[in-house]
Short mmCIF file of C-alpha atoms and ligand atoms in Angstrom, two decimals:
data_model
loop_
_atom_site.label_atom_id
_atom_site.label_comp_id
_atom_site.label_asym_id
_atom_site.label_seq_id
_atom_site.Cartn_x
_atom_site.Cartn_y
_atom_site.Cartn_z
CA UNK A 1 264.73 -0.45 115.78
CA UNK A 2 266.48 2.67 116.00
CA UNK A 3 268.71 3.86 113.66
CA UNK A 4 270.73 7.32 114.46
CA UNK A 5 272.29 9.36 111.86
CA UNK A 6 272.08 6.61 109.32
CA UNK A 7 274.55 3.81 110.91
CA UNK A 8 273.50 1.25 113.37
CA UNK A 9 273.33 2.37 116.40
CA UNK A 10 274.03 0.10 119.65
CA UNK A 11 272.54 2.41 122.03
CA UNK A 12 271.82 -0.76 124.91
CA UNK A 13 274.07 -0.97 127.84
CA UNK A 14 277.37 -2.38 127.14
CA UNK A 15 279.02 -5.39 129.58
CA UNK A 16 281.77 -3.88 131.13
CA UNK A 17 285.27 -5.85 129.43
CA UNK A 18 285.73 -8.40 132.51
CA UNK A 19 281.68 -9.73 132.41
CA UNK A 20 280.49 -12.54 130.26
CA UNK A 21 278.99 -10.82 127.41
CA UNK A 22 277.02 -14.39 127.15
CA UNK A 23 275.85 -16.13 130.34
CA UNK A 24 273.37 -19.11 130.71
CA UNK A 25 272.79 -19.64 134.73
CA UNK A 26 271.17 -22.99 136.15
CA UNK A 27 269.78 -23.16 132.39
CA UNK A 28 267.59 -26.20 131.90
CA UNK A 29 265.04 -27.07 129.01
CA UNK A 30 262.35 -29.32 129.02
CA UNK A 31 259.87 -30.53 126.49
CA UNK A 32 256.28 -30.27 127.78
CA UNK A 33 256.34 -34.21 128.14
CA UNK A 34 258.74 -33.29 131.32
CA UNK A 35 262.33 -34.68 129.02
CA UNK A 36 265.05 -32.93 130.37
CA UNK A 37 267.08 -31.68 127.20
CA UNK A 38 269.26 -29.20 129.23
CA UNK A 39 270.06 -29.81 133.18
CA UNK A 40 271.58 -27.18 135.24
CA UNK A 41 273.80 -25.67 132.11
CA UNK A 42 276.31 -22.69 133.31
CA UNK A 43 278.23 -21.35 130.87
CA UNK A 44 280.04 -17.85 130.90
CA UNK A 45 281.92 -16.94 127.39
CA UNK A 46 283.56 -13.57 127.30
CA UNK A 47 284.06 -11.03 124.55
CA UNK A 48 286.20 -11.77 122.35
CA UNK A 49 286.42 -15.64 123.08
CA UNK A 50 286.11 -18.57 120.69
CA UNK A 51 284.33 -21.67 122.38
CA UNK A 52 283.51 -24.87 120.97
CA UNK A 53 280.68 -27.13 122.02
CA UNK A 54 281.06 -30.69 121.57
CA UNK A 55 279.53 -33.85 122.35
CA UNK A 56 277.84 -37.13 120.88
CA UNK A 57 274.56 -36.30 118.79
CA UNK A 58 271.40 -35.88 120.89
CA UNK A 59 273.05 -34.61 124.08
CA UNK A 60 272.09 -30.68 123.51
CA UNK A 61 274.55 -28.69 121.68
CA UNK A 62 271.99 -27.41 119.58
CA UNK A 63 269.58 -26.80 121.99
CA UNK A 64 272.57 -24.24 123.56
CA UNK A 65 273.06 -22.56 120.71
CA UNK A 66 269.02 -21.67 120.52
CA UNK A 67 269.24 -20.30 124.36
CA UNK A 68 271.72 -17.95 123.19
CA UNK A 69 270.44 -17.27 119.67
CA UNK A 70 266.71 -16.77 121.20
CA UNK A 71 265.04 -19.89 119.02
CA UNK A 72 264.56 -21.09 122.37
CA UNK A 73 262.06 -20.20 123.65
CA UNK A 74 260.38 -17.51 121.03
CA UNK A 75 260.42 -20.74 117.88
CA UNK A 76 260.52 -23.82 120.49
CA UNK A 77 256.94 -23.76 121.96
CA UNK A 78 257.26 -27.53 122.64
CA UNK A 79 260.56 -26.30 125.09
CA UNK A 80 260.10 -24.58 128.39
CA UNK A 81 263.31 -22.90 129.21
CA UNK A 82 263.81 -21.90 133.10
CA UNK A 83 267.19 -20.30 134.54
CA UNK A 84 268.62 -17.73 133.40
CA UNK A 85 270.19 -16.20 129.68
CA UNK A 86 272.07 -13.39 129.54
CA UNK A 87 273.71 -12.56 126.01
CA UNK A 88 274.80 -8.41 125.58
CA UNK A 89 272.62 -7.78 128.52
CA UNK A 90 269.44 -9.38 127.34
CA UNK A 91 267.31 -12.31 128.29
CA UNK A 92 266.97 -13.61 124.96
CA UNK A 93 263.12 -14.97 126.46
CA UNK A 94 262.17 -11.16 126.79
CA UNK A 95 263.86 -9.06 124.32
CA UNK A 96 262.53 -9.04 120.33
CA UNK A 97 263.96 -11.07 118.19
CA UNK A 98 264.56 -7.90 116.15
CA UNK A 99 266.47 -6.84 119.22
CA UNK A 100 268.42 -9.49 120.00
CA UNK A 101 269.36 -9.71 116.23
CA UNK A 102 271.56 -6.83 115.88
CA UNK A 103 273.27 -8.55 118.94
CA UNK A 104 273.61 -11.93 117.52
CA UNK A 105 274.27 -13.89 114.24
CA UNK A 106 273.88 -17.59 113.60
CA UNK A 107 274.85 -19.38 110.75
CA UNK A 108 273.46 -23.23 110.76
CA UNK A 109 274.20 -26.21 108.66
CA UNK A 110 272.13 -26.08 105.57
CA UNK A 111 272.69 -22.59 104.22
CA UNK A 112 269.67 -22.94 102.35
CA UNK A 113 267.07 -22.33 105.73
CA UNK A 114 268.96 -19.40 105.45
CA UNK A 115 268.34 -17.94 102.30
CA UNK A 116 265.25 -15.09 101.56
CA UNK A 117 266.52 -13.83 98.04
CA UNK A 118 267.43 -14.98 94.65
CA UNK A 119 270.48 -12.95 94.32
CA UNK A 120 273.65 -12.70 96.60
CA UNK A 121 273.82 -9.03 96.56
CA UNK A 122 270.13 -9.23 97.71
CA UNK A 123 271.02 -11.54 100.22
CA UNK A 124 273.63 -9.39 101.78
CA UNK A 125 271.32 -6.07 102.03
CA UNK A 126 268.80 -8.21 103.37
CA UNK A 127 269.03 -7.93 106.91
CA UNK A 128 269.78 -4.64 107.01
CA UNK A 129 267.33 -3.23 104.23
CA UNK A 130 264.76 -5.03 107.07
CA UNK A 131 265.96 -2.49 109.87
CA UNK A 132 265.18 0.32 108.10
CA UNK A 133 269.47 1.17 107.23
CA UNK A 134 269.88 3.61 104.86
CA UNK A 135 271.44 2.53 101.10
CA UNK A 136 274.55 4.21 101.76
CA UNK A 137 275.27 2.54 104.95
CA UNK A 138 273.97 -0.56 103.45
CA UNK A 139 277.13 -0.71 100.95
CA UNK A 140 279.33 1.03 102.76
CA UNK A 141 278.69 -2.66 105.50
CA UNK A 142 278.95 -4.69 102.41
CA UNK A 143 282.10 -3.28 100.94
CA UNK A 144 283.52 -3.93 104.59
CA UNK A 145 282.61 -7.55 104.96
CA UNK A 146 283.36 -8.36 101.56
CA UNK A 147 287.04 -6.82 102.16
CA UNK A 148 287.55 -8.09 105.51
CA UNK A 149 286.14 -11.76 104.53
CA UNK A 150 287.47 -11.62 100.66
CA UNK A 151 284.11 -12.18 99.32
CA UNK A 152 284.16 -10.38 96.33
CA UNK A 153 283.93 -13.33 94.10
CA UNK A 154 280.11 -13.74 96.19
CA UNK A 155 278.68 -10.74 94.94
CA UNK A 156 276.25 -10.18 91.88
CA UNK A 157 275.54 -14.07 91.79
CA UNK A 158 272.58 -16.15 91.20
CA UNK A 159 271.96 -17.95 94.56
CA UNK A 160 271.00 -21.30 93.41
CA UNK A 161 273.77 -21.42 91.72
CA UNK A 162 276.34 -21.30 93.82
CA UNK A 163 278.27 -23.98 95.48
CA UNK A 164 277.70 -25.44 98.77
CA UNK A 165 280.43 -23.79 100.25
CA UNK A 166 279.93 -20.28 98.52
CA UNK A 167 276.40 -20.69 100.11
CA UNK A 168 277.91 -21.04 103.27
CA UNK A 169 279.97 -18.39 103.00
CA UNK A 170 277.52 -15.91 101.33
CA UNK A 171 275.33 -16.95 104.86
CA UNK A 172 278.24 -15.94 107.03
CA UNK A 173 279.09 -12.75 104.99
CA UNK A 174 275.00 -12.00 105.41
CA UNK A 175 275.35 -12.66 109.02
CA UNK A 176 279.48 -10.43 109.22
CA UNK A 177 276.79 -7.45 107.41
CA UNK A 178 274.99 -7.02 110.39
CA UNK A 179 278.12 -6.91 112.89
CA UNK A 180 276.85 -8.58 115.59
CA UNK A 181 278.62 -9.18 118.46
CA UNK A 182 278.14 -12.61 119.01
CA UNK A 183 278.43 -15.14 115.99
CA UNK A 184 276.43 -18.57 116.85
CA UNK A 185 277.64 -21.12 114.62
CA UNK A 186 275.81 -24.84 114.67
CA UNK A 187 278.07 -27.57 112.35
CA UNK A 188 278.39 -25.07 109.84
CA UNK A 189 281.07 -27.45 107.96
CA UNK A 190 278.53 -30.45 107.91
CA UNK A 191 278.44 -29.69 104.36
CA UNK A 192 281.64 -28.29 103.03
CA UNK A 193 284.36 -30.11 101.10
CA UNK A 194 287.83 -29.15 102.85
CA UNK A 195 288.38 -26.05 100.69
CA UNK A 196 285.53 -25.14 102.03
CA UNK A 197 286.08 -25.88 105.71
CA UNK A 198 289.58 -23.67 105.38
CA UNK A 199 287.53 -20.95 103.76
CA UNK A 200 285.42 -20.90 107.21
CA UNK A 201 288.03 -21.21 109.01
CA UNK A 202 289.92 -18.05 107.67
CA UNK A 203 286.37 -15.74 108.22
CA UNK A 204 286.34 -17.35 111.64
CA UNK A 205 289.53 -16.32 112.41
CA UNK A 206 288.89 -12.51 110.83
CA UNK A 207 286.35 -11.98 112.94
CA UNK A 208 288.10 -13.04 115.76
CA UNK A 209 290.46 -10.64 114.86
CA UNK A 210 288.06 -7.95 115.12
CA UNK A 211 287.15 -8.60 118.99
CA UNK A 212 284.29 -11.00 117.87
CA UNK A 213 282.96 -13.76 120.61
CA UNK A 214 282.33 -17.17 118.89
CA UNK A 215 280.73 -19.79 119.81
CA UNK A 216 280.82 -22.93 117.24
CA UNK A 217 279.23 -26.36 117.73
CA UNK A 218 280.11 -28.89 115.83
CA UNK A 219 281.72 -32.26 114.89
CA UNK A 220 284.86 -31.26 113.27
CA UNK A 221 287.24 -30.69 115.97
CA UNK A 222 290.30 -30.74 113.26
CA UNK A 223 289.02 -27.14 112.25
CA UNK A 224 288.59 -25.71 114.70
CA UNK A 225 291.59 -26.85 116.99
CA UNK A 226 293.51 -23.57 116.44
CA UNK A 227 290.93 -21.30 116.64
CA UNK A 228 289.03 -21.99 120.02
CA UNK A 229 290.14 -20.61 123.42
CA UNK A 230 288.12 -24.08 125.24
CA UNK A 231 286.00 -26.57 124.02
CA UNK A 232 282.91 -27.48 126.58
CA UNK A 233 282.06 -31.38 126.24
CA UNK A 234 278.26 -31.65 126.34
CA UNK A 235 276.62 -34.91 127.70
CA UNK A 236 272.77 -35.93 128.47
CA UNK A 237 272.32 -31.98 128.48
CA UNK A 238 275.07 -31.08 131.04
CA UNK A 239 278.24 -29.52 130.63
CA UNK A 240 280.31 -32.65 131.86
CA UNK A 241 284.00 -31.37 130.61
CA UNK A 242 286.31 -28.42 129.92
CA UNK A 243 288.97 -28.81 127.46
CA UNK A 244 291.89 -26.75 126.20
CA UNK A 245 292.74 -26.35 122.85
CA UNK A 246 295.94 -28.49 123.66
CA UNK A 247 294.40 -30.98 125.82
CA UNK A 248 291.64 -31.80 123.27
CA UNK A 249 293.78 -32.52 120.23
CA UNK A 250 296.03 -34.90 122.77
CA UNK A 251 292.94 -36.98 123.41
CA UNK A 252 294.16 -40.45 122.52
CA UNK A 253 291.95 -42.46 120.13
CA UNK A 254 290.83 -44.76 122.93
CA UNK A 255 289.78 -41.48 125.17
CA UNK A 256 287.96 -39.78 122.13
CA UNK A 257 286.05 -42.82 121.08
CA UNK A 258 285.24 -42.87 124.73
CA UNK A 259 283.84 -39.42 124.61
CA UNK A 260 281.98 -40.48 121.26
CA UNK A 261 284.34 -37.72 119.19
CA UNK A 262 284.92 -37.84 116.07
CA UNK A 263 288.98 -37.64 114.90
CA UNK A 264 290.91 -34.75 114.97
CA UNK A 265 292.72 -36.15 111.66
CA UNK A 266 290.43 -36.77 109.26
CA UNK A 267 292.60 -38.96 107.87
CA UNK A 268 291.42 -41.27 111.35
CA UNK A 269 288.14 -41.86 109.54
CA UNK A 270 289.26 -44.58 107.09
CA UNK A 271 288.94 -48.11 108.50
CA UNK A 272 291.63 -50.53 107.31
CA UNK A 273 289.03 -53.66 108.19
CA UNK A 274 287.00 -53.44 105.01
CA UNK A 275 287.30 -55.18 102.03
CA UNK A 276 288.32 -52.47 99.42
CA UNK A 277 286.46 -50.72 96.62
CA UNK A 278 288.29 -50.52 93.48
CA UNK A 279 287.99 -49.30 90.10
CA UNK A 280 286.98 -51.17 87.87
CA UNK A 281 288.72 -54.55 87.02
CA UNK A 282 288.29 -57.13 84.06
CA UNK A 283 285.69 -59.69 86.17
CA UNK A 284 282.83 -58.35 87.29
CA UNK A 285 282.39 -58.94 91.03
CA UNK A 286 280.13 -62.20 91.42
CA UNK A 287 279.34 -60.69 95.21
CA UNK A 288 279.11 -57.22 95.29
CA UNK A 289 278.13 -54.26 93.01
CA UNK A 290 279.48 -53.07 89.73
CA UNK A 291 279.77 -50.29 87.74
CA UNK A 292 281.22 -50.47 83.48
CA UNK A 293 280.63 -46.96 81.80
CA UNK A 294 278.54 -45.61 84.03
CA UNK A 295 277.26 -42.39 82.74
CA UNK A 296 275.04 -39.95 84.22
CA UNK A 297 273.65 -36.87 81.72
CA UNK A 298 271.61 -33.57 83.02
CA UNK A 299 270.82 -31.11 80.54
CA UNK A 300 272.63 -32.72 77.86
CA UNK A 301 275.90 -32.71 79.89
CA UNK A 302 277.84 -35.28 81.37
CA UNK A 303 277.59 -34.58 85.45
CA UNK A 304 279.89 -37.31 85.11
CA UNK A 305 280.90 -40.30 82.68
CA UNK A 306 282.18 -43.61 82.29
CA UNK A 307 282.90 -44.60 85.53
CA UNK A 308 284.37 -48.18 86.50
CA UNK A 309 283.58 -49.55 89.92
CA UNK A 310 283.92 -52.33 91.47
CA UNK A 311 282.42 -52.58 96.02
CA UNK A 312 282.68 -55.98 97.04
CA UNK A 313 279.88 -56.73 99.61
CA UNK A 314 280.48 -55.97 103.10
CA UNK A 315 282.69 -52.82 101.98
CA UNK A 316 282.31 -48.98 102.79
CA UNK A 317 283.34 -46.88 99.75
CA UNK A 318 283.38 -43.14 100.50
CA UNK A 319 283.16 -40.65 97.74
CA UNK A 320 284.89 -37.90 97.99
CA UNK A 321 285.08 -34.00 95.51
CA UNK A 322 284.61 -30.59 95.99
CA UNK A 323 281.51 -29.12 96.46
CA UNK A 324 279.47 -29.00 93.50
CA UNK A 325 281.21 -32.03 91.70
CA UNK A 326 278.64 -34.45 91.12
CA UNK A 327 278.71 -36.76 94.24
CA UNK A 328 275.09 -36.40 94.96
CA UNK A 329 274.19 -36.87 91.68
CA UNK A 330 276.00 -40.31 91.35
CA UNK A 331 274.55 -41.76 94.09
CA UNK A 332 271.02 -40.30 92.96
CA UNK A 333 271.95 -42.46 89.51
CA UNK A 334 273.09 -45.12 91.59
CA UNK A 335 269.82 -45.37 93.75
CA UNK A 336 267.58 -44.85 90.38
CA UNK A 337 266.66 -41.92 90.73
CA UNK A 338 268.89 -39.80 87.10
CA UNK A 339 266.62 -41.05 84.36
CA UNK A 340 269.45 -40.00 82.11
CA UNK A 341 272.10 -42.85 82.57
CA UNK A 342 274.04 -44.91 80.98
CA UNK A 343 276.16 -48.14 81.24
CA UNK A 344 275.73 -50.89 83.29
CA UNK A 345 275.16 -50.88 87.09
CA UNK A 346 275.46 -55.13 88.15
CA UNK A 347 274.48 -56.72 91.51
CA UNK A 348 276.11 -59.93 92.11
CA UNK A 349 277.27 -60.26 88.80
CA UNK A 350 272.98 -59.90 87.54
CA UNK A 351 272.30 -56.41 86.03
CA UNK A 352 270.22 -53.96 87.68
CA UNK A 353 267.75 -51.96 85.39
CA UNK A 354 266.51 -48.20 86.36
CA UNK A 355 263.65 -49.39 88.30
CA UNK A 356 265.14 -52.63 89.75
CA UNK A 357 267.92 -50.21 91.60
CA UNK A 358 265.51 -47.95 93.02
CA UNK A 359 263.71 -51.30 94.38
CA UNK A 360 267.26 -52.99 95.84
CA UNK A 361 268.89 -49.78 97.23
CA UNK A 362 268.51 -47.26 100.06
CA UNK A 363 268.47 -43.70 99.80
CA UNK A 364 269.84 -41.65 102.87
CA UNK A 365 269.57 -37.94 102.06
CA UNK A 366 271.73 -35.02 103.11
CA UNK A 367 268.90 -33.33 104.33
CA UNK A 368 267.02 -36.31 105.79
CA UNK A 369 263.74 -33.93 106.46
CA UNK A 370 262.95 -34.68 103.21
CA UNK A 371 262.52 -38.34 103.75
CA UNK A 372 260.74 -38.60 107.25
CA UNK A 373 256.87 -38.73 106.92
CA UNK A 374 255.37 -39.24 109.94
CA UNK A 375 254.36 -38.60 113.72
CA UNK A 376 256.37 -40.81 115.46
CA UNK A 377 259.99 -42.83 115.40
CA UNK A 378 258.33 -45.79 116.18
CA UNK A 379 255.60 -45.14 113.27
CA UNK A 380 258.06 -43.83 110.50
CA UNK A 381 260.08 -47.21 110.97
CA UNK A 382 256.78 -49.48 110.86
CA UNK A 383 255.96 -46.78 107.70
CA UNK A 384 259.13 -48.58 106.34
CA UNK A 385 259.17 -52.07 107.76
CA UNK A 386 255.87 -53.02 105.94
CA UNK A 387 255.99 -57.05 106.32
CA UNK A 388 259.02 -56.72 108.78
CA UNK A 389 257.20 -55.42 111.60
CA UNK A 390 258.50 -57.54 114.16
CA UNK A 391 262.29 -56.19 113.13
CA UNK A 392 261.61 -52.66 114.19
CA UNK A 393 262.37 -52.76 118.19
CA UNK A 394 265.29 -54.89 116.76
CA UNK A 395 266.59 -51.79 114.59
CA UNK A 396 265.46 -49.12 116.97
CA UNK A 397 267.30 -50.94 119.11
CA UNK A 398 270.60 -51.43 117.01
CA UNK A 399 270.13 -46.99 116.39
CA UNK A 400 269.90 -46.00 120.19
CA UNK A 401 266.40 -44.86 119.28
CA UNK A 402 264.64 -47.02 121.21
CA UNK A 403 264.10 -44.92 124.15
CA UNK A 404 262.78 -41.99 121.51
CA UNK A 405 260.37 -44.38 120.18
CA UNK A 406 257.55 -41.87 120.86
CA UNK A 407 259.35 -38.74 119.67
CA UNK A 408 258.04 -36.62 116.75
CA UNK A 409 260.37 -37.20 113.99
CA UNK A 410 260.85 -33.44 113.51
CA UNK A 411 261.33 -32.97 117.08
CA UNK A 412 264.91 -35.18 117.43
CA UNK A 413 268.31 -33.38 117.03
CA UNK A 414 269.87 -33.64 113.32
CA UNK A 415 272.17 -36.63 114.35
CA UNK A 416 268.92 -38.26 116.04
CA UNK A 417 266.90 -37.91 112.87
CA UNK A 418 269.84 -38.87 110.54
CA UNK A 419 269.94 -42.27 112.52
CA UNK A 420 266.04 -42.97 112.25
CA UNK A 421 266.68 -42.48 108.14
CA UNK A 422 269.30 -44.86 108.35
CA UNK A 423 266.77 -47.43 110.46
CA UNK A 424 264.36 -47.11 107.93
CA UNK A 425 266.36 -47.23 105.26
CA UNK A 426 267.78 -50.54 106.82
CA UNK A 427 264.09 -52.42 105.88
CA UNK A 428 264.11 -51.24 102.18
CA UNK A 429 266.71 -53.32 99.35
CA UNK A 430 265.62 -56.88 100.85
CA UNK A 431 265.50 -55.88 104.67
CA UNK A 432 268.04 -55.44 107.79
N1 ADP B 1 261.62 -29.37 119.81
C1 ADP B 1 262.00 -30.42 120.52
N2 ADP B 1 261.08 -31.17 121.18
C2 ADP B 1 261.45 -32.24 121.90
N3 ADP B 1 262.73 -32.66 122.03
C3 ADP B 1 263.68 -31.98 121.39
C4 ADP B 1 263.37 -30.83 120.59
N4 ADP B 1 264.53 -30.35 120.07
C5 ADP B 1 265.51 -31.18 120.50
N5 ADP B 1 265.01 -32.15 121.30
C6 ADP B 1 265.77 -33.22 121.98
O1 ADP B 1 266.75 -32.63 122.78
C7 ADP B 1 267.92 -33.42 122.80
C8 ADP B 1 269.11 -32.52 122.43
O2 ADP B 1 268.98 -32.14 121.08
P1 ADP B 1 270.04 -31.18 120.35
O3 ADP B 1 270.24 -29.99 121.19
O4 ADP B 1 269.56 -30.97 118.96
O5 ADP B 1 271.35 -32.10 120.39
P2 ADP B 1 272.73 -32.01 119.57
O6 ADP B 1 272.79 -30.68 118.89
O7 ADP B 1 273.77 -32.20 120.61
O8 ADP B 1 272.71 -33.14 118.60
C9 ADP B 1 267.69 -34.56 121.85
O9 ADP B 1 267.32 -35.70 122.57
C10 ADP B 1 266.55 -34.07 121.00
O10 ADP B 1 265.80 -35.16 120.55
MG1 MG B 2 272.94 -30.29 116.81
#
């Protein structure tokens, strides 16, 4: 990379203001098996513009975002891209990544894949330590972002340390550093608590400020409702729908469920039709699980303590806290897995030791790579089934996986993968 008189220079052609400064033409991707991810995908965002790509899991909003971001094709090899991608005047296929870097960010969903350094201010230099910037620019960009996005509490920190949502936001201050002129943004809320979600939402909105182009996909359609110029409805790898801002938040429940959308509200998630969870009463529930003083210690401290629980069978109890609060860790005790706990955890009225939990319950992690082992969907269920064998085409089935039977785990889209940890976890704690 070049680097004049010390700043960044962006000596490359610029799109005059009235072209797209991103284009995909007639883009389709395939996998070398000859599955059509993308079909025929045209999509022209100008500068400046906010869009939001939506659609049910699976149909190819991430594989957009890796078109324009370059992962497709220079970190897809099992994805032949044809078409064409235009995004600041380069074909994201020919150009260095290095290149197309300065041009555009991404942030993605687990901050962590993002993360190269131990400590924030680290993290922030990063990229542009790597293209040769000198140390004055260097803080000069960081005193910028960190005033433009209010990020001074994310400097000088430890980064496993920090929150979820500070992570997230230390990834889009890394990725503001740079000044790109695209941001590429894939469910970067799927792990934020709400205060974290509005933090996001006010850097989105700064940047936007600043002439940025945006282009966000994700799940959430709540947060982003005010932001977006048009949302683009992806299905089976075609662009099928364009909404307005207006028109998409009007979507009754009937037409959104339709569309496989989740609510605008999140309040719309809770269903009235299960039996409720409550806190603990005097009777301990003869069907269903309960919790008296449950207790969970790390390090000699109380992650969280005496809780009182009581989930009748055949109920849904969400859990709910700020980032960093302890929710992972409780089900983690729950499941078995916190050696340090206390109290008593009853199934059925019958208590449940350490060991007998991590035998009765299923685990599904936030970051289901962890938990998928093998070379096929078909193979990691049968991995699980053991002696229930003849159940798997019956849960593949019930998951919409059958017809991925013969993917690669690692090769479904998050939602896809997130389903086949939920299939298997549906054959351990006494079967489906
Ligand atoms: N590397 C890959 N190899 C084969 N198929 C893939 C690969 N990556 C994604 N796919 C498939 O492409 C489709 C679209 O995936 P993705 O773009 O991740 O969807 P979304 O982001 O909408 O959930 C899915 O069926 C997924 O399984
Ligand atoms: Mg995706």
């Amino acid at each position: 990379m070049k680097v004049a008189g010390g700043a960044l220079a962006k000596e490359m052609h610029e799109p005059a203001a009235d072209e797209p400064l991103v284009e995909l033409r007639g883009v389709t991707c395939r996998t070398l098996d000859g599955d059509v991810i993308l079909d025929e995908v045209d999509l022209a965002v100008r500068r400046g513009e906010c869009v939001l790509l939506c659609g049910r899991s699976g149909m190819g909003k991430t594989t957009v975002t890796k078109c324009i971001n370059g992962l497709v094709p220079a970190f897809e090899p099992s994805i032949e891209r044809g078409g064409s991608v235009s995004v600041c005047d380069f074909d994201p296929a020919d150009c260095e990544m290095y290149e197309l870097a300065r041009r555009v960010g991404s942030v993605f969903q687990n901050p962590k894949s993002q993360f190269f350094n131990l400590t924030s201010s680290d993290e922030l230099a990063f990229g542009l330590e790597a293209a040769g910037v000198d140390a004055d620019t260097i803080e000069q960009r960081i005193c910028e972002t960190v005033d433009a996005l209010r990020a001074e509490h994310l400097l000088g920190r430890n980064v496993t340390k920090m929150s979820g949502g500070e992570k997230q936001s230390l990834v889009f201050a890394s990725v503001d550093v740079m000044d790109p002129d695209v941001y590429v943004l894939d469910e970067p809320t799927a792990n934020l608590d709400a205060e974290a979600i509005r933090i996001l939402h006010d850097q989105i909105a700064a940047i936007l400020a600043r002439g940025k182009t945006v282009i966000v996909a994700e799940h959430r359609l709540y947060f982003m409702a005010d932001l977006i110029g048009r949302a683009i409805y992806i299905d089976a790898g075609r662009v099928m729908r364009e909404f307005s801002p207006s028109e998409l938040v009007s979507l009754t429940d009937d037409e959104r469920e339709n569309l496989g959308l989740r609510a605008t509200d999140p309040t719309d998630a809770m269903n009235a039709d299960c039996p409720p969870a409550r806190t603990g009463g005097a009777s301990i529930l003869s069907r269903g699980l309960s919790l008296r003083g449950f207790t969970c210690l790390r390090n000699k401290q109380q992650v969280f303590e005496r809780i009182d629980l009581d989930v009748p069978r055949g109920s849904v109890m969400g859990i709910m806290g700020a980032n960093g609060v302890g929710k992972t860790t409780f089900l983690r005790a729950l499941s078995g897995l916190e050696r340090t706990t206390d109290g008593s955890v009853l199934l059925d009225g019958a208590p449940l030791a350490r060991k007998a939990r991590r035998r009765a319950g299923s685990l599904v992690m936030q970051d289901v790579n962890h938990q998928l082992f093998s070379d096929s969907v078909r193979n990691e269920c049968e991995l699980s089934a053991g002696s229930e064998a003849g159940r798997v085409d019956e849960v593949l089935d019930a998951l919409d996986l059958s017809r991925l039977e013969d993917r690669h785990p690692m090769a479904l889209s998050g939602g896809q993968k997130q389903r086949l940890a939920v299939a298997c976890a549906l054959f351990w704690g006494g079967g489906p």
